[in-house]
mmCIF file with all atom_site columns, C-alpha atoms in Angstrom:
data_model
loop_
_atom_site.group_PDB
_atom_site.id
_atom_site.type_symbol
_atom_site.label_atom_id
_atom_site.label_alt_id
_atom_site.label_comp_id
_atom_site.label_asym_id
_atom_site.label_entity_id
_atom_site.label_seq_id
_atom_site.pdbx_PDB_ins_code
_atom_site.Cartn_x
_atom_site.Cartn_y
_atom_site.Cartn_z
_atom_site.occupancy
_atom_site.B_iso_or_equiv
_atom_site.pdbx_formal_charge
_atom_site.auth_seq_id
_atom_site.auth_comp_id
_atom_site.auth_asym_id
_atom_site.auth_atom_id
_atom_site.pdbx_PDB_model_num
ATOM 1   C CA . UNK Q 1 1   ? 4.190   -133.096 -45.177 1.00 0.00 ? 179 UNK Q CA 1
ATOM 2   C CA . UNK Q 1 2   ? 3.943   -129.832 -44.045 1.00 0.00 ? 180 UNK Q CA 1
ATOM 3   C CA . UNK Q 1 3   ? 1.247   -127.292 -43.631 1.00 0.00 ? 181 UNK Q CA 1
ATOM 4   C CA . UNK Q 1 4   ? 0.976   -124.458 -45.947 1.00 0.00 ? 182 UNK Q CA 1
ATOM 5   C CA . UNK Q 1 5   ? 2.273   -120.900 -44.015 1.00 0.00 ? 183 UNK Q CA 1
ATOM 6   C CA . UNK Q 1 6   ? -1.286  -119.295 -44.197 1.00 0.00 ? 184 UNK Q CA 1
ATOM 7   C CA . UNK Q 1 7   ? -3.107  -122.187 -42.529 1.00 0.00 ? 185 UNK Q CA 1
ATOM 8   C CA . UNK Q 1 8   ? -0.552  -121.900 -39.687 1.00 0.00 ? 186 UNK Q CA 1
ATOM 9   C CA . UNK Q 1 9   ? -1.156  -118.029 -39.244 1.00 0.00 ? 187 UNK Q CA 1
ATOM 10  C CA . UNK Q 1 10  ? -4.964  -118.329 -39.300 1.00 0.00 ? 188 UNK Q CA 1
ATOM 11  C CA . UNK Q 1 11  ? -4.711  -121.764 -35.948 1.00 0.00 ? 189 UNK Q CA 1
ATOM 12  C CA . UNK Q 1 12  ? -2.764  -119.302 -33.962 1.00 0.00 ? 190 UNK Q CA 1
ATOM 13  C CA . UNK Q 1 13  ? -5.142  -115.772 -33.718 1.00 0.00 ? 191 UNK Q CA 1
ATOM 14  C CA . UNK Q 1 14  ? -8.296  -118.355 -32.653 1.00 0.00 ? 192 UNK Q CA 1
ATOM 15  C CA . UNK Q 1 15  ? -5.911  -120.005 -30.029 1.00 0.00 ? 193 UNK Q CA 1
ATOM 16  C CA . UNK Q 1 16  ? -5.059  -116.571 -29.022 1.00 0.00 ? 194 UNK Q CA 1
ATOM 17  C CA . UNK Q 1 17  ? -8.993  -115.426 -29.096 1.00 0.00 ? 195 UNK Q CA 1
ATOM 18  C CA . UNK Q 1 18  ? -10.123 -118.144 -26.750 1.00 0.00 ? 196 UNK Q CA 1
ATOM 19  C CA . UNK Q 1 19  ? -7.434  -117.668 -24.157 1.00 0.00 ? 197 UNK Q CA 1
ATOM 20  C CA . UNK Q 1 20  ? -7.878  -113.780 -24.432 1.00 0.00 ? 198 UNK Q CA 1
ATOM 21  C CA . UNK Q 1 21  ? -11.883 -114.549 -23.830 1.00 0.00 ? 199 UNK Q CA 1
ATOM 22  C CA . UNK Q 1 22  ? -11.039 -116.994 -21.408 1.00 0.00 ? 200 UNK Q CA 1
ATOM 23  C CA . UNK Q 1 23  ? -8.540  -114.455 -19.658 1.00 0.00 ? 201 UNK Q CA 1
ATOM 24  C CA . UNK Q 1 24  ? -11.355 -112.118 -19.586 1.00 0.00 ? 202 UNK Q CA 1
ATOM 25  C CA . UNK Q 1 25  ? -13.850 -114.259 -18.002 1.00 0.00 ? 203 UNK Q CA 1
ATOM 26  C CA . UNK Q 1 26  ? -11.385 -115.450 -15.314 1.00 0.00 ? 204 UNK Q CA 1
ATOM 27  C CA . UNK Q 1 27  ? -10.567 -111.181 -14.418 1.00 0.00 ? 205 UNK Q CA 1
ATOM 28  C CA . UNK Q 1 28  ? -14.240 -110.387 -14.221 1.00 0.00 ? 206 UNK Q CA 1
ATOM 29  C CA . UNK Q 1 29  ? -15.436 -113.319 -11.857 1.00 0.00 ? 207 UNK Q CA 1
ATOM 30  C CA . UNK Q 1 30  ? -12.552 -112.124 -9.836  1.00 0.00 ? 208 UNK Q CA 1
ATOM 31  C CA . UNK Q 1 31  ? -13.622 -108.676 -9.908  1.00 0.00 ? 209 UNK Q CA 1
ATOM 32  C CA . UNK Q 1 32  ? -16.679 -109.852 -8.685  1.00 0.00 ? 210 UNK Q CA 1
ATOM 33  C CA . UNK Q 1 33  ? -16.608 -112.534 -6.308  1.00 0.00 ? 211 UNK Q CA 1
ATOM 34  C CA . UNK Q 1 34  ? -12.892 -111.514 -4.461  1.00 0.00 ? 212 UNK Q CA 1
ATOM 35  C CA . UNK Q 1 35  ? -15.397 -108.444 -2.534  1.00 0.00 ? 213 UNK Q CA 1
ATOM 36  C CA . UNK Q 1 36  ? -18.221 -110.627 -2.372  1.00 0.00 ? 214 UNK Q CA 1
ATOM 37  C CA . UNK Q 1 37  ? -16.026 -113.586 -0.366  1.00 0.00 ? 215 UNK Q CA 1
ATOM 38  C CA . UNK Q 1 38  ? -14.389 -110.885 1.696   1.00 0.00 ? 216 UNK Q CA 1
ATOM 39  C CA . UNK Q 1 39  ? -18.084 -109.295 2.764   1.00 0.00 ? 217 UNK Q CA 1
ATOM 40  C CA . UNK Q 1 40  ? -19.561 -113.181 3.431   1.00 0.00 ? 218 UNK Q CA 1
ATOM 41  C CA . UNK Q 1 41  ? -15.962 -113.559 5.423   1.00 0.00 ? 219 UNK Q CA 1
ATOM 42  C CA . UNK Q 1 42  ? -16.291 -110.650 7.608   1.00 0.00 ? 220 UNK Q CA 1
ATOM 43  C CA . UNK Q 1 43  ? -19.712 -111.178 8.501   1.00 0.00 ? 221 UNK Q CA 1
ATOM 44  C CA . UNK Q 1 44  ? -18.644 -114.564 9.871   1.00 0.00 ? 222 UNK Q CA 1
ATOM 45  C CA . UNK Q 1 45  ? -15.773 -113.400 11.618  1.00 0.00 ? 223 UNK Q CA 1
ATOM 46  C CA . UNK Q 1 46  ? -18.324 -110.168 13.179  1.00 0.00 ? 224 UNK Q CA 1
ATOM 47  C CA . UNK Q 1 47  ? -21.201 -112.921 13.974  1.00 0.00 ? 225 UNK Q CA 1
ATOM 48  C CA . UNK Q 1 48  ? -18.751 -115.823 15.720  1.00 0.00 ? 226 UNK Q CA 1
ATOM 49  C CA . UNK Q 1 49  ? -17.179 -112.445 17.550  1.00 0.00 ? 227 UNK Q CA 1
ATOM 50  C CA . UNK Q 1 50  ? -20.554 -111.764 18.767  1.00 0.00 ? 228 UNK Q CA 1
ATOM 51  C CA . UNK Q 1 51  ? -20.870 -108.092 17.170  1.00 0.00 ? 229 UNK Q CA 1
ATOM 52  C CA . UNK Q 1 52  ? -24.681 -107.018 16.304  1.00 0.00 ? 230 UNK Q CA 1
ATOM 53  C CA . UNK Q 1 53  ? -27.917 -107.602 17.343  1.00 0.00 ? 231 UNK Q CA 1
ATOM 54  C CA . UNK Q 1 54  ? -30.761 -110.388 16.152  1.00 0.00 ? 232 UNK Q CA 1
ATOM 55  C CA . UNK Q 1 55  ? -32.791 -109.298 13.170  1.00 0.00 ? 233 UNK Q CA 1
ATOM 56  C CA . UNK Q 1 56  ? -35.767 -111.775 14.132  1.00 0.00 ? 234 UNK Q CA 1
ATOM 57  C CA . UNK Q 1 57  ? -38.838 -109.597 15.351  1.00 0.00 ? 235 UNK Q CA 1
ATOM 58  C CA . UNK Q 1 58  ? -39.031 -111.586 18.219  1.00 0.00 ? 236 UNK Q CA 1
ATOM 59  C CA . UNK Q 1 59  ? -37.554 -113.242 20.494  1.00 0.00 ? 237 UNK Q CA 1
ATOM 60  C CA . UNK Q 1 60  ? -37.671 -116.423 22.934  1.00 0.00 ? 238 UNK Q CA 1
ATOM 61  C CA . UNK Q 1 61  ? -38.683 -115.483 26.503  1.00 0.00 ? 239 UNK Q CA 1
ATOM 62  C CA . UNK Q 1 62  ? -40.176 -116.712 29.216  1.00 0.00 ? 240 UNK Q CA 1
ATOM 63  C CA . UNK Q 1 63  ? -43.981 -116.038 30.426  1.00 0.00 ? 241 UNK Q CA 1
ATOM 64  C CA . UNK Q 1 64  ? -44.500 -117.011 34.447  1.00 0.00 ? 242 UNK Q CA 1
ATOM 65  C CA . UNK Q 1 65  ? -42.162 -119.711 33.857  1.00 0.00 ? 243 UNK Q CA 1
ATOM 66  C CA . UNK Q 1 66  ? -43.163 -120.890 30.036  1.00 0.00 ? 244 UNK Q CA 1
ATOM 67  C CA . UNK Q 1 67  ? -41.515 -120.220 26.989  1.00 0.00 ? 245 UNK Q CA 1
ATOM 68  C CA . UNK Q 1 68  ? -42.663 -117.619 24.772  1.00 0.00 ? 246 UNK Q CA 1
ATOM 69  C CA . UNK Q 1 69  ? -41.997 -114.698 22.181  1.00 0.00 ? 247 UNK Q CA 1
ATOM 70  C CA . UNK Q 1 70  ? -41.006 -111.650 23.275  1.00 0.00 ? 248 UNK Q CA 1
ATOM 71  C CA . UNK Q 1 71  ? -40.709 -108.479 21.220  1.00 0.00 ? 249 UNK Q CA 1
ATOM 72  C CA . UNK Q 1 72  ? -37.081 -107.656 20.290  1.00 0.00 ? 250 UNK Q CA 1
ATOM 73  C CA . UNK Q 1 73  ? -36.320 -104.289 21.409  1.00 0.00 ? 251 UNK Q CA 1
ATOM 74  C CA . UNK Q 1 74  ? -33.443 -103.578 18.923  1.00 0.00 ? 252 UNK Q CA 1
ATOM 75  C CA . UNK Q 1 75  ? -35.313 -104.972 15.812  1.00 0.00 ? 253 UNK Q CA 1
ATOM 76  C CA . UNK Q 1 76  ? -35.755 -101.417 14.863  1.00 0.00 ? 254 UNK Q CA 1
ATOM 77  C CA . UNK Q 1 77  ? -32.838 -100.218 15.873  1.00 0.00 ? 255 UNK Q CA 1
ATOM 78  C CA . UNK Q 1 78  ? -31.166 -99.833  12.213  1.00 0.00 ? 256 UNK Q CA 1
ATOM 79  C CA . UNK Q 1 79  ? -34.252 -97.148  11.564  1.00 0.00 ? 257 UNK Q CA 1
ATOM 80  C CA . UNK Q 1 80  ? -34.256 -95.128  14.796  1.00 0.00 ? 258 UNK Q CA 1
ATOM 81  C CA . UNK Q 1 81  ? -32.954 -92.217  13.072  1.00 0.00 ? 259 UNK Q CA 1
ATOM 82  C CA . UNK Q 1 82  ? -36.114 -92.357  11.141  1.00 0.00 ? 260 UNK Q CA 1
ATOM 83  C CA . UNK Q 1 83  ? -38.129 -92.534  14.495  1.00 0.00 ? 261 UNK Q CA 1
ATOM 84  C CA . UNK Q 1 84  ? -36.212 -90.205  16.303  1.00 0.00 ? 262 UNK Q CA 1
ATOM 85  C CA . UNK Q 1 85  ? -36.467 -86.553  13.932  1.00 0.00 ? 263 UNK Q CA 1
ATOM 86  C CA . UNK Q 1 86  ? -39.918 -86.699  13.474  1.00 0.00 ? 264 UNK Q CA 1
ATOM 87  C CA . UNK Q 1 87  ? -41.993 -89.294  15.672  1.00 0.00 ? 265 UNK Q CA 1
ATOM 88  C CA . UNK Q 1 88  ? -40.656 -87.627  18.578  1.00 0.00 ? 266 UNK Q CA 1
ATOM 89  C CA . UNK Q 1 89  ? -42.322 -83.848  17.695  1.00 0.00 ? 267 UNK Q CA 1
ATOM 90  C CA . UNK Q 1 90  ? -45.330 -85.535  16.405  1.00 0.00 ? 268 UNK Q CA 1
ATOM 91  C CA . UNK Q 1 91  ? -45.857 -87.274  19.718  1.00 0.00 ? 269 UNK Q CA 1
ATOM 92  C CA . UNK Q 1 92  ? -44.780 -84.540  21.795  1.00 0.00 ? 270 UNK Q CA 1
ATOM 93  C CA . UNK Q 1 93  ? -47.319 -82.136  20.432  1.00 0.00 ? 271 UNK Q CA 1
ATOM 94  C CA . UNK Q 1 94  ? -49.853 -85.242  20.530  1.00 0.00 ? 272 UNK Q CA 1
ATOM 95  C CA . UNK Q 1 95  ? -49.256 -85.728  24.195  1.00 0.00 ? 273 UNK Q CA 1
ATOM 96  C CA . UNK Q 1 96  ? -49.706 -81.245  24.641  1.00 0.00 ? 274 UNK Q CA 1
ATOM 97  C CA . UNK Q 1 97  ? -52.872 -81.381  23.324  1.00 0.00 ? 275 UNK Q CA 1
ATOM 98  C CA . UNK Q 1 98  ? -54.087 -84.222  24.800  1.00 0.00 ? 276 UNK Q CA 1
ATOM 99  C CA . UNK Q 1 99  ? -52.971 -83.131  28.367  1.00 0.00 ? 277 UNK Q CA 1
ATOM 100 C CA . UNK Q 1 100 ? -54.856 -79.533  27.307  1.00 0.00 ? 278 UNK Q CA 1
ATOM 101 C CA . UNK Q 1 101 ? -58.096 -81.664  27.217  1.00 0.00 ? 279 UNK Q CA 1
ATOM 102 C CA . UNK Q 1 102 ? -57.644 -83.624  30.427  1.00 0.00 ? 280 UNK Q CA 1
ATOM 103 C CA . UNK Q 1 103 ? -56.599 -80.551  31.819  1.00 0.00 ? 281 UNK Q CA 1
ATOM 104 C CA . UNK Q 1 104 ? -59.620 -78.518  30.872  1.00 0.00 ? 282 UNK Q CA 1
ATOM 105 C CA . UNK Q 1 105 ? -62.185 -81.367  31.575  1.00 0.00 ? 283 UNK Q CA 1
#
């Protein structure tokens, strides 16, 4: 026996849905993960290269011959625009008046 035409019509469009849906799902993990893979993959390629600095705070050193932490000069190095513009006046005009005192003392 066959199927009647109408219940043929009405299988095809929910095939059709689910693929479409399916289709959709598959374009939008691309959108996101394809960038996402190529960031993680250049920051391996730039680390194993040896480009950058450590993030860590610190960093191991030696004390008269032991091992300790050192502070890691370019841990701020990202912000040192920040510390440059106005650090830099601040202290300046810091250090002027407190050279005025020792001066005048």
């Amino acid at each position: 026996m066959t199927k009647p035409a109408g219940a043929q019509i009405t299988d095809k469009p929910s095939t059709a849905r689910v693929r479409h849906w399916r289709r959709g799902i598959a374009i939008s993990a691309t959108a996101i993960l394809a960038p996402l893979l190529l960031l993680v993959l250049a920051e391996v390629i730039l680390r194993v290269c040896g480009v950058g600095t450590s993030a860590a705070a610190t960093r191991p050193c030696t004390d008269d011959g032991r091992p300790a932490y050192c502070d890691n000069q370019a841990f701020a190095a990202p912000f040192s625009h920040l510390a440059r513009t106005g650090n830099r006046a601040r202290m300046s005009s810091l250090q002027q008046k407190l050279q005025g005192r020792t001066e005048s003392s």
